PDB file of C-alpha atoms in Angstrom:
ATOM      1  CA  UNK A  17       2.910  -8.480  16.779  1.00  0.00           C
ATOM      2  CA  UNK A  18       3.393  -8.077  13.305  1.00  0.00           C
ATOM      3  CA  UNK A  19       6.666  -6.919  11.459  1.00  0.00           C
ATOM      4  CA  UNK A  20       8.577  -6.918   8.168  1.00  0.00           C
ATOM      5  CA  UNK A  21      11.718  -6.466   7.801  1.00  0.00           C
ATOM      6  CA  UNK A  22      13.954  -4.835   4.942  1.00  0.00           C
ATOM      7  CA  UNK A  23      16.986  -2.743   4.219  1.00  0.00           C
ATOM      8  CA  UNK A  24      16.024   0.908   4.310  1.00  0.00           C
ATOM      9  CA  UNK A  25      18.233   2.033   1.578  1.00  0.00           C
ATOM     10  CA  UNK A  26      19.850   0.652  -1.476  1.00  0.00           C
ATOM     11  CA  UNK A  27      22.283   2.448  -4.374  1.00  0.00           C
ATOM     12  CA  UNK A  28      23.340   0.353  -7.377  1.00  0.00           C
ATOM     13  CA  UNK A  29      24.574   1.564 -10.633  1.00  0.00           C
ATOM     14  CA  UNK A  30      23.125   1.956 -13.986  1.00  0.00           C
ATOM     15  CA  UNK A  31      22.791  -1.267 -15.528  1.00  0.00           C
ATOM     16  CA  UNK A  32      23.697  -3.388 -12.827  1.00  0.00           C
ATOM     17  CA  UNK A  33      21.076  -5.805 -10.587  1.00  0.00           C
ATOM     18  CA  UNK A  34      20.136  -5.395  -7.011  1.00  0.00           C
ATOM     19  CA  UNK A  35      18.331  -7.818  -4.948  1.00  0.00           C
ATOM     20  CA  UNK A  36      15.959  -6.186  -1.559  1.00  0.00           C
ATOM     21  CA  UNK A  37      15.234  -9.140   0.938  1.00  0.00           C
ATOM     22  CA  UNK A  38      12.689  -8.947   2.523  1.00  0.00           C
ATOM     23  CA  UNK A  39      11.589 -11.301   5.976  1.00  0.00           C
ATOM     24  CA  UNK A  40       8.428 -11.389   7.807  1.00  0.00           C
ATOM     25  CA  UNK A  41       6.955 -12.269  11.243  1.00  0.00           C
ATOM     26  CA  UNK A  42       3.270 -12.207  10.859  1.00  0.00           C
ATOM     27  CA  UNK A  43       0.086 -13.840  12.234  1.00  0.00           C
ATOM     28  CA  UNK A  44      -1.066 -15.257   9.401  1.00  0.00           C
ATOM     29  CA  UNK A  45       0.162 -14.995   5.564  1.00  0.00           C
ATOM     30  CA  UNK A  46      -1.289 -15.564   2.463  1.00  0.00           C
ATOM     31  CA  UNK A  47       0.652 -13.879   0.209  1.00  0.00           C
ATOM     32  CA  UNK A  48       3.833 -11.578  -0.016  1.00  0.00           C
ATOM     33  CA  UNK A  49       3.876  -8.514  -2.683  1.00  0.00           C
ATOM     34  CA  UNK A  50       6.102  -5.763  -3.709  1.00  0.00           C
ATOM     35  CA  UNK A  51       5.211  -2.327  -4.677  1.00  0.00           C
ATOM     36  CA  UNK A  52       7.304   0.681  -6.297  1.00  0.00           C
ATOM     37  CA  UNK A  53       6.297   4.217  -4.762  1.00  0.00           C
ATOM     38  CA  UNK A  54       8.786   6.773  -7.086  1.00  0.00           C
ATOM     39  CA  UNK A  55       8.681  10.554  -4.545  1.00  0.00           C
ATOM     40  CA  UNK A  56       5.488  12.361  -4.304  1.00  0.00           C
ATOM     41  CA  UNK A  57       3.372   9.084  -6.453  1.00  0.00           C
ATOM     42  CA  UNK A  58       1.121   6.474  -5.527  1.00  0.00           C
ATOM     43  CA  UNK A  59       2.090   2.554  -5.432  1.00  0.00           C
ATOM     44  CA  UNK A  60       1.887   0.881  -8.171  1.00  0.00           C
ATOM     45  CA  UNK A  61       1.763  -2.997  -7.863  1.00  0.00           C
ATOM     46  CA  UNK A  62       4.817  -4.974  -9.209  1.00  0.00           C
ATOM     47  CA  UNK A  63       4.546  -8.498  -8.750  1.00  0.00           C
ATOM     48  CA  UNK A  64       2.766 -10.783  -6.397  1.00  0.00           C
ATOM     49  CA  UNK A  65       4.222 -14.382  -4.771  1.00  0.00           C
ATOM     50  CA  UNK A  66       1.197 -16.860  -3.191  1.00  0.00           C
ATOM     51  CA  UNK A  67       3.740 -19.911  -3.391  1.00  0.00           C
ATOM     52  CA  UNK A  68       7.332 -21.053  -2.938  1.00  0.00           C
ATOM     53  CA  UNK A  69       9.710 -19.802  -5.822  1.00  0.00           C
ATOM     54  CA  UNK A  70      10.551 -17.703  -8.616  1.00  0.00           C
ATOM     55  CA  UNK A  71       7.597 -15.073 -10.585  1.00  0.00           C
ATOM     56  CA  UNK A  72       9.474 -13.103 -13.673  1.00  0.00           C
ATOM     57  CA  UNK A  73       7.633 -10.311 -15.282  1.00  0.00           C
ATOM     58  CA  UNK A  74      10.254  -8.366 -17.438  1.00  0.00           C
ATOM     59  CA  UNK A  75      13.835  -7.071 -15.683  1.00  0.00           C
ATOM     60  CA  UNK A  76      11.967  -7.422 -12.140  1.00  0.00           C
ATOM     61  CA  UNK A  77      11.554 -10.687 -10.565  1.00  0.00           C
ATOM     62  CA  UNK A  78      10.052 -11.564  -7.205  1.00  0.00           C
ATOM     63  CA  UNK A  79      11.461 -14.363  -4.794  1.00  0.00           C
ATOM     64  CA  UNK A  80       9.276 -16.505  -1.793  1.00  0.00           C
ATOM     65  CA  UNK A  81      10.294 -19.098   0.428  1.00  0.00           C
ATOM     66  CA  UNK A  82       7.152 -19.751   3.321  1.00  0.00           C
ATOM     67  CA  UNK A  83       9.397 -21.674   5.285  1.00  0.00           C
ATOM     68  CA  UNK A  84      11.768 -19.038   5.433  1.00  0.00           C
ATOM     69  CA  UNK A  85       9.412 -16.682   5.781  1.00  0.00           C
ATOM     70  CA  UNK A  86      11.312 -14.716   3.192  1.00  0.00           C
ATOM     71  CA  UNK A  87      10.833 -13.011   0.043  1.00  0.00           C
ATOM     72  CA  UNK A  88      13.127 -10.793  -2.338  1.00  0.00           C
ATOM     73  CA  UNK A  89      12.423  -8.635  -5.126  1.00  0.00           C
ATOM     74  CA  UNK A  90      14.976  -8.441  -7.887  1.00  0.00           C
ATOM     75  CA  UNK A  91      16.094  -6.002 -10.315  1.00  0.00           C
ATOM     76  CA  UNK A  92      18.030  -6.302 -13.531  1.00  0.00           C
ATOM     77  CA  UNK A  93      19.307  -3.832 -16.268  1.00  0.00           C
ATOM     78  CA  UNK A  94      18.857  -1.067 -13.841  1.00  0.00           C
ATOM     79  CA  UNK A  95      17.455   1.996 -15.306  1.00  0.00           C
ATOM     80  CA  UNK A  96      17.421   5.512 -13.854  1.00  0.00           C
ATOM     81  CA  UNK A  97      14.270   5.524 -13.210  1.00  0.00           C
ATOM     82  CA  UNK A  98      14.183   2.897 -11.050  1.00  0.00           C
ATOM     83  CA  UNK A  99      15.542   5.083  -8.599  1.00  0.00           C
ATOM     84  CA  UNK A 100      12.302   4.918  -5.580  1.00  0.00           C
ATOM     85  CA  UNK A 101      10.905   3.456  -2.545  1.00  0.00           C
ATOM     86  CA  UNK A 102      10.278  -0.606  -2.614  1.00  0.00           C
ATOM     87  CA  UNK A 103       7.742  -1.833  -0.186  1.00  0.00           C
ATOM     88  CA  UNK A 104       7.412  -5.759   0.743  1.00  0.00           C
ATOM     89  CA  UNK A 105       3.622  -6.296   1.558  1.00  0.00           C
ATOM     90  CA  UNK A 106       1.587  -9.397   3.088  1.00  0.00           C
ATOM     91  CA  UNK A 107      -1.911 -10.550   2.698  1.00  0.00           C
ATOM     92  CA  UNK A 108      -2.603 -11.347   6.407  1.00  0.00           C
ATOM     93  CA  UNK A 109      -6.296 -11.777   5.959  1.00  0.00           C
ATOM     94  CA  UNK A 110      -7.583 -14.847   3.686  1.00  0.00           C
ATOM     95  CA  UNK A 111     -10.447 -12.417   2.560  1.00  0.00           C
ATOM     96  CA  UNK A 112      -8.369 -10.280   0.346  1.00  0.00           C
ATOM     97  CA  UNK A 113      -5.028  -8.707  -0.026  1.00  0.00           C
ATOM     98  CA  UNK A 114      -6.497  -5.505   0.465  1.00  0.00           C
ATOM     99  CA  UNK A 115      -5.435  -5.829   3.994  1.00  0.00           C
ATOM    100  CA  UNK A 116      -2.541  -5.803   3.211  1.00  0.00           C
ATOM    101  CA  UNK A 117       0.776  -5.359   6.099  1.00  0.00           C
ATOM    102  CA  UNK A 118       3.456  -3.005   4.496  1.00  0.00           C
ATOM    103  CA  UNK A 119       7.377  -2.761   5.355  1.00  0.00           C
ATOM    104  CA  UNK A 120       9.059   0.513   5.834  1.00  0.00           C
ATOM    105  CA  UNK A 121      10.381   0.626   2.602  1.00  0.00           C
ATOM    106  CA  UNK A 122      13.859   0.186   1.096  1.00  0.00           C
ATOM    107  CA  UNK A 123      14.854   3.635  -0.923  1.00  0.00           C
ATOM    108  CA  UNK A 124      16.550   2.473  -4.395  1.00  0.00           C
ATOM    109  CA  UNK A 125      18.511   4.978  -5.753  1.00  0.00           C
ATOM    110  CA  UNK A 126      20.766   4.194  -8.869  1.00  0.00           C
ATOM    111  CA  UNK A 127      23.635   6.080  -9.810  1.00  0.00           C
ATOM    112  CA  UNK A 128      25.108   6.599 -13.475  1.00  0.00           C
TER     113      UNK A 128
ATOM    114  CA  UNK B  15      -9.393   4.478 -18.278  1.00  0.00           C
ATOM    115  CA  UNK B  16      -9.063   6.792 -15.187  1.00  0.00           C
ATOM    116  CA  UNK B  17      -7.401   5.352 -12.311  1.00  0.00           C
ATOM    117  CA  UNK B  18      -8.282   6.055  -8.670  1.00  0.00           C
ATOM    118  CA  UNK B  19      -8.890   9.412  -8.038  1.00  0.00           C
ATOM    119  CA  UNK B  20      -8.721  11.370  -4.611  1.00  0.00           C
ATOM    120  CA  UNK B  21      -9.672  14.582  -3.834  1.00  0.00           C
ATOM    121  CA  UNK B  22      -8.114  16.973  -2.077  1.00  0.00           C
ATOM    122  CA  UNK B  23      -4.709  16.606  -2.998  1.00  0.00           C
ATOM    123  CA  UNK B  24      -3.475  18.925  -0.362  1.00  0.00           C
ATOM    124  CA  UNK B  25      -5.167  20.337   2.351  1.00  0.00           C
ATOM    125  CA  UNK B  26      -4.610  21.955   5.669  1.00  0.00           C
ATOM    126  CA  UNK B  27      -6.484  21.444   9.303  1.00  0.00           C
ATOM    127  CA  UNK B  28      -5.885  22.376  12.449  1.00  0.00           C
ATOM    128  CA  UNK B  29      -6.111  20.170  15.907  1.00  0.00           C
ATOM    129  CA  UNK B  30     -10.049  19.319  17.214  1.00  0.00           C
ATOM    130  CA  UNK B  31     -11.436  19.931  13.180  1.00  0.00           C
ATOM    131  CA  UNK B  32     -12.588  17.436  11.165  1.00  0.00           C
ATOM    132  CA  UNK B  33     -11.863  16.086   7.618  1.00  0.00           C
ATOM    133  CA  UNK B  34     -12.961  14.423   4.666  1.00  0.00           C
ATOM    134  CA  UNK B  35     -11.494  12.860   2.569  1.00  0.00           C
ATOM    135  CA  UNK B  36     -12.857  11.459  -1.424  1.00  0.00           C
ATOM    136  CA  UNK B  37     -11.968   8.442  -3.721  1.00  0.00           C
ATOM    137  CA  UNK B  38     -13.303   7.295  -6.577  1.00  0.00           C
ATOM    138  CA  UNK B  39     -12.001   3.494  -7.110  1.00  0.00           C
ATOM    139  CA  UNK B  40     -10.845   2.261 -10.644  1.00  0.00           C
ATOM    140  CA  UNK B  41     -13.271   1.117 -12.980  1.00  0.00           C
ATOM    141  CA  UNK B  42     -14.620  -2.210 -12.600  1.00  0.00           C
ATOM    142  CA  UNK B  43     -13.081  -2.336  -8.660  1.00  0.00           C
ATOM    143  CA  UNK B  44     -15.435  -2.628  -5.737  1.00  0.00           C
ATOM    144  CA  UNK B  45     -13.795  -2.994  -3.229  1.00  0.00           C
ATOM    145  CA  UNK B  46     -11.718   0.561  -1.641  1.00  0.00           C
ATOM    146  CA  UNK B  47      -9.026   0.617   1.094  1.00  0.00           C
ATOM    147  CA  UNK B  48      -7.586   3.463   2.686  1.00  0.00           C
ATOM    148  CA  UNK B  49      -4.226   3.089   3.885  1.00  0.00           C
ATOM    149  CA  UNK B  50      -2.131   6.158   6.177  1.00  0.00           C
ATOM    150  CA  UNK B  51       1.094   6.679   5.052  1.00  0.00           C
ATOM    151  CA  UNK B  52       3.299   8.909   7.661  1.00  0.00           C
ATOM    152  CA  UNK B  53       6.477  10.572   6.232  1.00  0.00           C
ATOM    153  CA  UNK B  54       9.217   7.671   5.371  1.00  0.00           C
ATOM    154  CA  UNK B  55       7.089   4.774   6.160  1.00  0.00           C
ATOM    155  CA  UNK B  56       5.197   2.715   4.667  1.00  0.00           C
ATOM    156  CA  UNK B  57       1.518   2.399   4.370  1.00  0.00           C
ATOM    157  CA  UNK B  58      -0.242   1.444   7.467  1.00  0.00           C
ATOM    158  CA  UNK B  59      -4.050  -0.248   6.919  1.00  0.00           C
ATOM    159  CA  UNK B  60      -6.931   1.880   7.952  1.00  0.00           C
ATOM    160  CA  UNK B  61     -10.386  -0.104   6.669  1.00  0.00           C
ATOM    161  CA  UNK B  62     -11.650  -1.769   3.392  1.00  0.00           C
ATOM    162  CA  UNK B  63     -15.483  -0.817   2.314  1.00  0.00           C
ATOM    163  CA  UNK B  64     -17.070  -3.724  -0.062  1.00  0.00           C
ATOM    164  CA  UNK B  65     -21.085  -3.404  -0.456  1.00  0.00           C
ATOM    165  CA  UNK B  66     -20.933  -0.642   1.119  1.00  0.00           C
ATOM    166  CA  UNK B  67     -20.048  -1.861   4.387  1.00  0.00           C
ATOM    167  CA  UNK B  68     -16.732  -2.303   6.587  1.00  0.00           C
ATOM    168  CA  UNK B  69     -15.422  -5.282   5.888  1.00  0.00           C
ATOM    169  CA  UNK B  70     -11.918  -5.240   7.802  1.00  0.00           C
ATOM    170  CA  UNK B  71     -10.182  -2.697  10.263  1.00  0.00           C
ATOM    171  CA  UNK B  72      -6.366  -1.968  11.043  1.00  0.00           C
ATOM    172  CA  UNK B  73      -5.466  -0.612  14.318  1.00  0.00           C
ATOM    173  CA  UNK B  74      -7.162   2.802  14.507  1.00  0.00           C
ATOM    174  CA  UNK B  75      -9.216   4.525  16.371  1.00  0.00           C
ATOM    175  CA  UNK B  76     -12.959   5.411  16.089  1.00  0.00           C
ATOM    176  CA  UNK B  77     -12.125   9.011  15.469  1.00  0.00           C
ATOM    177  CA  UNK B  78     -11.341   7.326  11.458  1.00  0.00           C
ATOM    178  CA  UNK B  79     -14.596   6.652   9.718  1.00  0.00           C
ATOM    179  CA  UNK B  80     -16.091   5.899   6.232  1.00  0.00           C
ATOM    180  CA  UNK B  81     -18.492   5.219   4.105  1.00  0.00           C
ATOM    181  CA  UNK B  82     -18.899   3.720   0.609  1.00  0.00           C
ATOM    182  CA  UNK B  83     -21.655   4.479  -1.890  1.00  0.00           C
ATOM    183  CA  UNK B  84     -23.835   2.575  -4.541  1.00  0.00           C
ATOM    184  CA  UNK B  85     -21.290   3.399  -6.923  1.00  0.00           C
ATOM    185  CA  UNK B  86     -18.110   2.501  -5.003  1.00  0.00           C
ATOM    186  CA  UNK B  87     -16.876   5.547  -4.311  1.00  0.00           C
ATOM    187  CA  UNK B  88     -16.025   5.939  -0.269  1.00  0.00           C
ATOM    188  CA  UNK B  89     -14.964   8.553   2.111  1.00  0.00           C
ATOM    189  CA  UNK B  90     -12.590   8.637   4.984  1.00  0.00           C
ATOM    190  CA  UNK B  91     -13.945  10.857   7.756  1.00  0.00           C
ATOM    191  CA  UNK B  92     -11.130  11.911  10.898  1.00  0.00           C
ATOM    192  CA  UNK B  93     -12.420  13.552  13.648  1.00  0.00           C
ATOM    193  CA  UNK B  94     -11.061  15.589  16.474  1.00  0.00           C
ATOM    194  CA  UNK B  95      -8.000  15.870  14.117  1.00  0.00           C
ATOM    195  CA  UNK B  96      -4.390  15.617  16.282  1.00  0.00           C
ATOM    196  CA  UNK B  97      -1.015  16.153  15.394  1.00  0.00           C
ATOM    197  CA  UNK B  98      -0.208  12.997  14.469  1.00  0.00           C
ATOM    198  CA  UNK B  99      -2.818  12.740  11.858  1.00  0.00           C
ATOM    199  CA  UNK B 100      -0.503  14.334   9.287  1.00  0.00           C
ATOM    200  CA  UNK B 101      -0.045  11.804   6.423  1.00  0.00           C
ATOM    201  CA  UNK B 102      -0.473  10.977   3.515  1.00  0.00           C
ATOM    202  CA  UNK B 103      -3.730   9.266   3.131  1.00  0.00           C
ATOM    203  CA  UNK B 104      -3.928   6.406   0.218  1.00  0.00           C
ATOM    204  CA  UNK B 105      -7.020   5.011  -1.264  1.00  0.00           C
ATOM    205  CA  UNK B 106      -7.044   1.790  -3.035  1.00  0.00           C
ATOM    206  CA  UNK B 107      -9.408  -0.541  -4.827  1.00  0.00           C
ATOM    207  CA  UNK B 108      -9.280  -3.776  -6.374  1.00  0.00           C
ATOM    208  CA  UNK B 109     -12.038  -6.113  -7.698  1.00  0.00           C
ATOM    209  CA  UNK B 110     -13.255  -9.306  -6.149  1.00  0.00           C
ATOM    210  CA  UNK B 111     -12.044 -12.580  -7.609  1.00  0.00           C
ATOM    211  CA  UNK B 112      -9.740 -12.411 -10.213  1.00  0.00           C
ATOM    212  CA  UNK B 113      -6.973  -9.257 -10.027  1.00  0.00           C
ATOM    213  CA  UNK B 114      -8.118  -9.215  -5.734  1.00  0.00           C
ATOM    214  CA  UNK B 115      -4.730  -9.672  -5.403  1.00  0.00           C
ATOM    215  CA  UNK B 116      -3.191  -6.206  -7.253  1.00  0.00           C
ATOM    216  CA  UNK B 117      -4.462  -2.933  -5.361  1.00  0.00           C
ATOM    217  CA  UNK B 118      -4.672   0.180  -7.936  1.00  0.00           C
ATOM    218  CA  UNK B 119      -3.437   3.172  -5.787  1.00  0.00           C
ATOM    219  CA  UNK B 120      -4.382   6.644  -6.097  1.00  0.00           C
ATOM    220  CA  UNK B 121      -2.052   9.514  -5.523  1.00  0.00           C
ATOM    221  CA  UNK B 122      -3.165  10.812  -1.814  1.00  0.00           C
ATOM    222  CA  UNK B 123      -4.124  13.230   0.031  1.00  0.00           C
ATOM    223  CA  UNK B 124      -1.718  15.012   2.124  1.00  0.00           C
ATOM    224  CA  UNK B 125      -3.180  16.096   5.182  1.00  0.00           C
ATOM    225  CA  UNK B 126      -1.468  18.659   7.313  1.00  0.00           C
ATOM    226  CA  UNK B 127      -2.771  18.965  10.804  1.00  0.00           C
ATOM    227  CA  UNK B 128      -1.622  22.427  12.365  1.00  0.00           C
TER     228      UNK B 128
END
């Protein structure tokens, strides 16, 4: 079987950073991404890891280690609005990451 | 630039009807997923449509079918609707090559089966 694991909820305050792990158990793997789904919205893509290490795109940053079969997404300068659901995807399928195999989610809410 | 649109954004069905369900991908995307996504989970994989034809499958039944057209757009069809078919149904499309890698969601369609 498949599976992903990560922590299903998360508070931080305002300004602070908060780091959701993320580990996987998966028949194949080509990829790990992270999506941000804020109540009642789509997913919107955030950042995507192929290889071993660090990927920066603003305050959110996205972790992978394929040995460890473990990925994390951080977030810095937290803003209200971060406050929302982060899913941990993987590619499974070498033809595309549209198949992609999602986590449960980890509900981020930040507090003033 | 519109993103991916899906129509209806709400409906309501009861058990043994069938539904379907619209998207219209992102401009310049080709290839559509749909994706079920049950209250507090995550999204679970239905099929992806590229050329017009299934390309991959998750782990449902035959009951969920689809169909893409010349223009990209694609349909999910349920049948013999149950219970458990209440979700939130995603569609998603990407392009081939370059960017295959970031899916562009649209907002959903909530089914309700009664």
């Amino acid at each position: 079987g498949q599976s992903l694991e990560q922590p299903s909820e998360v508070t931080a305050v305002e300004g602070a950073i908060v780091q959701i792990n993320c580990t996987y158990q998966t028949s194949g793997f080509y990829g790990l991404s992270w999506y941000q789904q804020h109540d009642g919205g789509a997913p919107t893509f955030l950042s995507y890891n192929a290889l071993d290490g660090l990927e920066e795109t603003g305050r959110f940053s996205s972790f992978l280690s394929r040995s460890d079969s473990y990925g994390y997404l951080l977030l810095q300068e937290l803003q209200m609005k971060d406050s929302a659901s982060y899913f941990c995807a993987v590619s499974v399928d070498q033809t595309g990451a549209n198949n992609l195999f999602f986590g449960t989610g980890t509900r981020l809410t930040v507090i003033p | 630039d519109a993103g991916v649109t899906q129509s209806p954004t709400h409906l309501i069905k009861t058990r043994g009807q069938q539904v379907t369900l619209r998207c219209s991908p992102k401009s310049g995307h080709d290839t559509v997923s749909w994706y079920q996504q049950a209250l507090g989970q995550g999204p679970q994989f239905i099929f992806q449509y590229y050329e017009e034809e299934e390309r991959q499958r998750g782990n449902f039944p035959d009951r969920f079918s689809g169909h893409q057209y010349p223009n990209y757009s694609s349909e999910l069809n349920v049948n013999a609707l149950l219970l458990g078919d209440s979700a939130l149904y995603l569609c998603a499309s990407s392009p081939q090559g370059f960017g295959a890698n970031v899916l562009t969601f649209g907002a959903g369609s909530r089914l309700t089966v009664l």
